[in-house]
Short mmCIF file of C-alpha atoms in Angstrom, two decimals:
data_model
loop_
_atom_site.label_atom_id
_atom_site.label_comp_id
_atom_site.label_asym_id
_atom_site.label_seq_id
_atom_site.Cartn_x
_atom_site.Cartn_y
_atom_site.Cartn_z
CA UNK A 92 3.76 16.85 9.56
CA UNK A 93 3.80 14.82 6.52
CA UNK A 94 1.08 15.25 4.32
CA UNK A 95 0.25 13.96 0.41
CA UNK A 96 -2.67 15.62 -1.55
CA UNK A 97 -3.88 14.03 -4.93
CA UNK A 98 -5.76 15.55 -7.13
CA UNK A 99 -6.73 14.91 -11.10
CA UNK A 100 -8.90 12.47 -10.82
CA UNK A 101 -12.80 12.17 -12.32
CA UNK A 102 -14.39 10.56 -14.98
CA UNK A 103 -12.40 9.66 -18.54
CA UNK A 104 -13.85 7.44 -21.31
CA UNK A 105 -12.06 4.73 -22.67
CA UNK A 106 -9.41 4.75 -24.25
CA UNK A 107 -8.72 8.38 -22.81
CA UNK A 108 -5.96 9.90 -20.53
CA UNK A 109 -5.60 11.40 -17.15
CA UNK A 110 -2.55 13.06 -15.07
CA UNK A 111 -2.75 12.42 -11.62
CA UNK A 112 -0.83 14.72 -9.04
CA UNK A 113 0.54 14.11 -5.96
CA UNK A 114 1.71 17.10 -3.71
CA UNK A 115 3.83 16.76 -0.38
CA UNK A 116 5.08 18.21 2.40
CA UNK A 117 6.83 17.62 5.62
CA UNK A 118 9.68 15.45 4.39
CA UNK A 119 12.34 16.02 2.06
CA UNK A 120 10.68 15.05 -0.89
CA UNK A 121 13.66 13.97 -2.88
CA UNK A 122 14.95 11.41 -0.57
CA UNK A 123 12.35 9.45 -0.68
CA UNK A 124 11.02 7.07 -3.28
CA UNK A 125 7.58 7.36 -4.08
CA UNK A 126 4.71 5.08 -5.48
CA UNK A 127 1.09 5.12 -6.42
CA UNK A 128 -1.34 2.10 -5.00
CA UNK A 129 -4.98 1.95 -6.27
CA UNK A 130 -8.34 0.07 -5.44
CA UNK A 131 -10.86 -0.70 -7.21
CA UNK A 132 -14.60 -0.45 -5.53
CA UNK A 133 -15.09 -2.72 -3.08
CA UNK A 134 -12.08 -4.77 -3.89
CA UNK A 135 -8.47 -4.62 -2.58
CA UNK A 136 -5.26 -2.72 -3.02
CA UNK A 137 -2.97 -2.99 -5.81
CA UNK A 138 0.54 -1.40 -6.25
CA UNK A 139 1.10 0.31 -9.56
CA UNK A 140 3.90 2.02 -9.88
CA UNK A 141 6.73 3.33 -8.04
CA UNK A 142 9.92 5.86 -8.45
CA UNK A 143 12.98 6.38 -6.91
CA UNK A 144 13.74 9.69 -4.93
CA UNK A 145 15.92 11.02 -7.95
CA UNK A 146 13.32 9.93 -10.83
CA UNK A 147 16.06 7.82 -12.20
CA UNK A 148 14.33 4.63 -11.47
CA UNK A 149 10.83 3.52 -12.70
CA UNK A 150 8.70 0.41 -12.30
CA UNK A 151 5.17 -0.86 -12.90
CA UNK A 152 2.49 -3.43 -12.10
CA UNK A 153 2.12 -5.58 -15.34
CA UNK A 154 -1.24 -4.23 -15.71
CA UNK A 155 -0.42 -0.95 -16.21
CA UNK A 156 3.16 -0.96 -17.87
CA UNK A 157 3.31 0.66 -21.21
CA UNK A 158 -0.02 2.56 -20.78
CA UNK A 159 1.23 4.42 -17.29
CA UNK A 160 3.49 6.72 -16.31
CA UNK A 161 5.19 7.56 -13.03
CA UNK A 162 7.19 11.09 -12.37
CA UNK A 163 8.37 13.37 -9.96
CA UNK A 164 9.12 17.16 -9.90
CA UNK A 165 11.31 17.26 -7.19
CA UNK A 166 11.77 21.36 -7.12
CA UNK A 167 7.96 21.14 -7.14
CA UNK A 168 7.72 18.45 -4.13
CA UNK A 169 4.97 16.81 -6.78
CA UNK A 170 4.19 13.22 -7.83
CA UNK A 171 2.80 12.32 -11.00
CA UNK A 172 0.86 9.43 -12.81
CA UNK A 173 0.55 9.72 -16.24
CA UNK A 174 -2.52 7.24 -17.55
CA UNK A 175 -3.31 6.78 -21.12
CA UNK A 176 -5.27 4.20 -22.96
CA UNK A 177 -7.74 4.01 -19.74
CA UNK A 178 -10.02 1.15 -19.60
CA UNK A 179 -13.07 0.60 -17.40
CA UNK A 180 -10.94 -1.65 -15.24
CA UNK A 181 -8.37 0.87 -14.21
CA UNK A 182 -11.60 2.71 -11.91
CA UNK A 183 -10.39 2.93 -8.97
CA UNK A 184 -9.34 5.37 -5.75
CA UNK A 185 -5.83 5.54 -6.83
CA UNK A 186 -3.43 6.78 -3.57
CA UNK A 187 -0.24 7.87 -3.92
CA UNK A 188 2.79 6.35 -0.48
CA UNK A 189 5.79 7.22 0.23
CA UNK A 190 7.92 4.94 0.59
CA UNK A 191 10.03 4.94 4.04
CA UNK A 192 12.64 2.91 4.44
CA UNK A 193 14.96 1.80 7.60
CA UNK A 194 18.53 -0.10 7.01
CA UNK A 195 19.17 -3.42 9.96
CA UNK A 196 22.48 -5.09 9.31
CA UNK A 197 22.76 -3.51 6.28
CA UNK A 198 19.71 -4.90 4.85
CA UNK A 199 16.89 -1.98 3.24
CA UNK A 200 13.70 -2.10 4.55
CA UNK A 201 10.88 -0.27 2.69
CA UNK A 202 7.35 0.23 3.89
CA UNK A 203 4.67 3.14 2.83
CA UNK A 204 4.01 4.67 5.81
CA UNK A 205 2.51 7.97 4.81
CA UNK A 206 -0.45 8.15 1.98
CA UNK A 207 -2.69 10.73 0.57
CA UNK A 208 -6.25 10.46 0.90
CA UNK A 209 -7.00 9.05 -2.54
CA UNK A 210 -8.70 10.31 -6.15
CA UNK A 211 -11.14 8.38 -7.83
CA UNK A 212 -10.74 7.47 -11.54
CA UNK A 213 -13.74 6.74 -13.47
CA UNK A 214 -13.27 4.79 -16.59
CA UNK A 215 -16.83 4.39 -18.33
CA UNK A 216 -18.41 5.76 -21.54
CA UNK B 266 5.95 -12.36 -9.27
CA UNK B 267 5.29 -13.10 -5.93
CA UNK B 268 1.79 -13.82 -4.80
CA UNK B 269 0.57 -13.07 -1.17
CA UNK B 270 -2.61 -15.63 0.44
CA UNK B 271 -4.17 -14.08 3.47
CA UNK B 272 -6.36 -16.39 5.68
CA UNK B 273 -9.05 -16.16 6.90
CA UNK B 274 -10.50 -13.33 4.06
CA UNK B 275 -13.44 -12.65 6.74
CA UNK B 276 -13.08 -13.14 10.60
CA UNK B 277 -16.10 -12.20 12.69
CA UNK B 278 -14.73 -11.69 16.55
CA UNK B 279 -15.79 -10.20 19.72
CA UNK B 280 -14.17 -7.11 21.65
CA UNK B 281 -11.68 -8.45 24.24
CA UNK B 282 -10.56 -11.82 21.62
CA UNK B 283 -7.08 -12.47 20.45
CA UNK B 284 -7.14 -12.45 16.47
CA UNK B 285 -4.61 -13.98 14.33
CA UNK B 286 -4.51 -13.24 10.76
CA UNK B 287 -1.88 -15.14 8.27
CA UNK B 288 -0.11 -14.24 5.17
CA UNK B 289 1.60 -17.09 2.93
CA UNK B 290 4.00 -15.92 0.36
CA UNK B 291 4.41 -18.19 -2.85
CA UNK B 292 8.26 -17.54 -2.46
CA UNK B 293 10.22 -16.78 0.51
CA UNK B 294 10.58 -13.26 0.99
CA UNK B 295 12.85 -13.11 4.09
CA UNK B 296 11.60 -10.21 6.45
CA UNK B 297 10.06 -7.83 3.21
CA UNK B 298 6.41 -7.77 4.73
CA UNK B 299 4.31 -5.06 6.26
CA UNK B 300 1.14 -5.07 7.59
CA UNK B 301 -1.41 -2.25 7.23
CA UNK B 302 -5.23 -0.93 8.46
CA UNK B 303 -7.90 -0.04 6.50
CA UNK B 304 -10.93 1.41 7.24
CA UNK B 305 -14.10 2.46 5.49
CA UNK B 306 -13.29 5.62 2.84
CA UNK B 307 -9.80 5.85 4.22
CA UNK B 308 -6.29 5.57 3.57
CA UNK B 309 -4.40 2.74 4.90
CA UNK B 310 -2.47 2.89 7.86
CA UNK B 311 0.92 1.16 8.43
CA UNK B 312 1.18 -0.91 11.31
CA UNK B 313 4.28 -3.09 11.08
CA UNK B 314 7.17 -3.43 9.08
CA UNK B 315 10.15 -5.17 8.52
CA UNK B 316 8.06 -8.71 9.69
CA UNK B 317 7.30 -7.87 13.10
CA UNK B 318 8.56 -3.76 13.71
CA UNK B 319 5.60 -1.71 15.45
CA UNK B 320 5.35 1.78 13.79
CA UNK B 321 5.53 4.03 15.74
CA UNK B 322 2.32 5.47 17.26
CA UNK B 323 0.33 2.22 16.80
CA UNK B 324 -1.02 0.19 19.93
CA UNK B 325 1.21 -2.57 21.22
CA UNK B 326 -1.48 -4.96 21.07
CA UNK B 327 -0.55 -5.34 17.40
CA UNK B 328 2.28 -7.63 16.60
CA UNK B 329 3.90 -9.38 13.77
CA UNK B 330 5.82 -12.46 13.14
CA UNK B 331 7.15 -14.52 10.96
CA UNK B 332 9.87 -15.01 8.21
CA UNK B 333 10.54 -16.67 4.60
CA UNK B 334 7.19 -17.20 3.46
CA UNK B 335 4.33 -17.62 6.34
CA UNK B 336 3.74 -14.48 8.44
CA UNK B 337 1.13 -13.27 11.13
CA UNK B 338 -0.59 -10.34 12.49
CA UNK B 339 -1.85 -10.71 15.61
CA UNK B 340 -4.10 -8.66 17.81
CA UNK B 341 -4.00 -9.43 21.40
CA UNK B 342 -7.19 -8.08 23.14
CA UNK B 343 -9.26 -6.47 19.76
CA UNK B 344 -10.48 -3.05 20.80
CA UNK B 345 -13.59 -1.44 18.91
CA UNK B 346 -11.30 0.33 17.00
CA UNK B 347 -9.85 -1.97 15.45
CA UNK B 348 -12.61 -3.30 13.04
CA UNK B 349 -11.11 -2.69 9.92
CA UNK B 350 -10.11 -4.46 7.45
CA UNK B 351 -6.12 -5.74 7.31
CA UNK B 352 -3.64 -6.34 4.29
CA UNK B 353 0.09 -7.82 4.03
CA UNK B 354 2.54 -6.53 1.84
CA UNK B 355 5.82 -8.01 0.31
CA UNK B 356 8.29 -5.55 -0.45
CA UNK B 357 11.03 -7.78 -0.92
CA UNK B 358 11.90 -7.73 -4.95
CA UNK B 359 12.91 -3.94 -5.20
CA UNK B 360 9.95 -3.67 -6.99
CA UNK B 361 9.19 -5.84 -9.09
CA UNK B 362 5.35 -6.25 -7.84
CA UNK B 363 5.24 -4.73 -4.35
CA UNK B 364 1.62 -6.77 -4.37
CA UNK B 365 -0.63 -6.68 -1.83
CA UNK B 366 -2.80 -9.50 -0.12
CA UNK B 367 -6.06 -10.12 -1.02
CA UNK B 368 -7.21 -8.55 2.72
CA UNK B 369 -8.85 -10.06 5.52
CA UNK B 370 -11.82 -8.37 7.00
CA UNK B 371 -12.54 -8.17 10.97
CA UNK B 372 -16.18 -7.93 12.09
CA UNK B 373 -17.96 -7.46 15.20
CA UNK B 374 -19.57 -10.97 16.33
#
């Protein structure tokens, strides 16, 4: 059974950091790519960030590039999101996906069809 | 960076109804698009990929359709259950914005 478990999140001030983790099990973690989708209160979901299966590959949501950072511990089957310079409108239950994928005439397919059950991130002074 | 327009945002609907929920890409994005659940406090749920794939597990009430840039999710006979609220998703520039759409919301009339 797949399963993802975050944990790191509470409440930061701004301008401070956070590391969020992201454990898993039931797959083999380092085939996979990986990404982290948040949502603010009462609003709707936003991709952040993702990461290829190897760690070689990074990419961000506008909003968060240069101040976030994705990784991956693949001996340690662990996700990571590194978040400096925090401001109040990065609150948010941030979840992380993995990211399946299925290959039809040779074309990729991705989807996230497994995801944790979230950590709330409180930005406020 | 491609922008995803889900209509109606709010849909109020009756056990038994057949719901239709649309998602308009600003760019065509071939078959990239997924579909998910969301309910109160939890995770979302995938139910369709690839345009119009059922994951496996979910009901076969759900289905999806489309291609390029206007998609749908549509819900045959809504069950109880499925009062939630529902999101697209365009996967299709590997990933340069994987965004999200803005989420429509299904209510009990």
């Amino acid at each position: 059974e797949v399963q993802l478990l975050e944990s790191g999140g509470g409440l930061v001030q701004p301008g401070g950091s956070l590391r969020l983790s992201c454990a898993a099990s039931g797959f083999t973690f380092s085939s996979y790519a990986m990404s982290w989708v948040r949502q603010a209160p009462g609003k709707g979901l936003e991709w952040v960030s993702a990461i290829s299966g190897s760690g070689g590959s990074t990419y961000y949501a506008d909003s968060v590039k240069g101040r976030f950072t994705i990784s991956r511990d693949n001996s340690k089957n662990t996700l990571y999101l590194q978040m400096n310079s925090l401001r109040a409108e990065d609150t948010a239950v941030y979840y992380c996906a993995k990211v399946g994928v299925v290959v039809v005439a040779a074309t990729h397919f991705n989807y996230f069809d497994y995801w944790g059950q979230g950590t709330l991130v409180t930005v406020s002074s | 960076d491609i922008q995803l327009t889900q209509s109606p945002s709010f849909l109020s609907a009756s056990v038994g109804d057949r719901v239709t929920i649309t998602c308009r890409a600003s760019q065509g994005i071939s078959s990239y698009l997924a579909w998910y659940q969301q309910k109160p406090g939890k995770a979302p749920k995938l139910l369709i990929y690839a345009a119009s794939t059922l994951q496996s597990g979910v009901p076969s009430r759900f289905s999806g359709s489309g291609s390029g840039t206007e998609f749908t999710l549509t819900i045959s006979s809504l069950q109880p259950e499925d009062f939630a609220t529902y999101y697209c998703q365009q996967l299709n520039s590997y990933p340069w914005g994987w965004t999200f759409g803005q989420g429509t919301k299904v209510e009990i009339k």
